[in-house]
Amino acid sequence: MTDTSLARNLERTGQGHIVEHLSKLEPAARERLERQLAGFDYDLVARLAEIAVQDGPDRSVDDFEPAPVLPLSRSAERVRAARRTGTEAVKSGTVAAFVVAGGQGSRLGYDGPKGCYSIGPISGKSLFQIHAEKTLALARRHGVTIPFYVMTNRTNDAAIRSFFEQNDYFGLESENVLLCSQRMLPAFDKNGRFILAAPDRVFVSPDGHGGAYHALLAGGALDDMARRGIEHISYVQVDNPLVPTIDPLFIGEHVQAESDMSSKVLEKRDPMEKLGVFGCVDGELRVIEYSDMSDDLKRARRHDGSLKYRYGSIAVHVIGRRFARRMAEVNLPFHVARKRIPYVNTDGERIEPEKRNGRKVERFVFDAIPLARNPVVMEVSRADEFAPVKNAEGDDSPATCRDAMMAKDRRRLARAGVNVPDDIAVEISPLFDLNTEHLAAAGLSDLSGRDRIYLE
Ligand code: UTP
């Protein structure tokens, strides 16, 4: 017999079909499903089911003013001052790295957590290793400890934990690497009912990158940061190995503005590139999602012919620790995404739907920005900071990402005075201290005639 309080919760939230389904299951399967169901917060389920059945795009916007952006072309003096401030913050041990890796990586279709994917063009290093080594290199440069936090989800947490263990935390100390798992939420059908992923399991998925605030709090990371004196959280997505995991310049702009949350943007490749844009709507600075803008709005131009919404968000932020705690306690909005979700029907058959039959509910990390004091929006260079791994092939794929990594490293070598052929395959380990003397000592002033070089 199903526990009556569980049955009551299911009934009151419109999940009567699950009560009926439970009554038909074998005891072992019923117990497994009941265990999962007992873990849900039914007040939240009631709210989510109501949101999930609403029709239409949730926040489409009309014409709005683009947000003020700190452009790439600002004075060298300003850049120097900000970098100095950011470097001081790093040196004083107040900055932590935070890599979000709780997504499902469904578009990439890799069998494992996306962060374990091998991306180094020559080394084959994983996405996690690259972020960990960038953090380690910065820590060594300044003789400080930089804690490294990773957001996982309930499904990939164990695999990520053992990946870090097996690889000796990529040179970071194990006590300075803290994983925290985000919540999973049930998805709904168009009538607000749970979807069965298997006869003994309701379909659940991670609660979006906006689940990061709650995950940091519930996983003890915010308390750990407070104990260590961390004030600034450098938030990056695991699938962008080009971005500095911690960028002293960005930290410096954030600190100087006394901001609660800052963001990086770059010039969109074209008006239809699928990036959110920053805008002022009803007096608030926020990210307007790509899907909430009409095509006409995306293509809007100013009198001088330039694109009106020219900057796209790359989901890189600095977040104040105290602000993150506040955001863990406020109710950021939920958004609905319609997806194709395979399910089992009442006869226990697995169905691969052709249409989008399910509605996932997620929170977005950037929904905190309207609540932030003095949010900074800073432009960065695409070539230096953005090459996400999203798709198996084509745009934003491992191939485009590796090309971008090699092109960046060729430019870095050329800037250090090395003669670099255009087509040479290059990879510079984050742990390699790239300076002119090192290169000269290693006899690397001219690479012509070579077809690849890996600097470790
Ligand atoms: P994306 O939204 O691009 O998705 O996540 P994804 O999960 O990597 O891949 P798809 O959409 O299933 O193909 C951007 C970043 O946000 C993290 C991801 O791990 C990635 O680093 N993320 C996303 C989370 O940590 N949790 C989430 O719930 C969603």
Short mmCIF file of C-alpha atoms in Angstrom, two decimals, residues 121-123 406 421 423-427 444 447 449-455:
data_model
loop_
_atom_site.label_atom_id
_atom_site.label_comp_id
_atom_site.label_asym_id
_atom_site.label_seq_id
_atom_site.Cartn_x
_atom_site.Cartn_y
_atom_site.Cartn_z
CA PRO A 121 43.84 19.71 -29.53
CA ILE A 122 47.15 17.91 -28.95
CA SER A 123 47.17 16.92 -25.28
CA MET A 406 44.99 26.61 -31.44
CA PRO A 421 53.49 29.39 -39.36
CA ASP A 423 48.88 26.20 -40.16
CA ILE A 424 50.95 24.79 -37.30
CA ALA A 425 49.01 22.85 -34.66
CA VAL A 426 49.74 24.54 -31.34
CA GLU A 427 48.70 23.90 -27.79
CA LEU A 444 61.59 28.23 -29.78
CA LEU A 447 58.66 27.31 -35.54
CA GLY A 449 59.10 23.80 -40.75
CA ARG A 450 57.27 22.19 -37.81
CA ASP A 451 53.75 20.90 -38.04
CA ARG A 452 52.84 20.81 -34.35
CA ILE A 453 54.06 21.97 -31.00
CA TYR A 454 52.81 21.30 -27.50
CA LEU A 455 54.22 23.43 -24.71
#
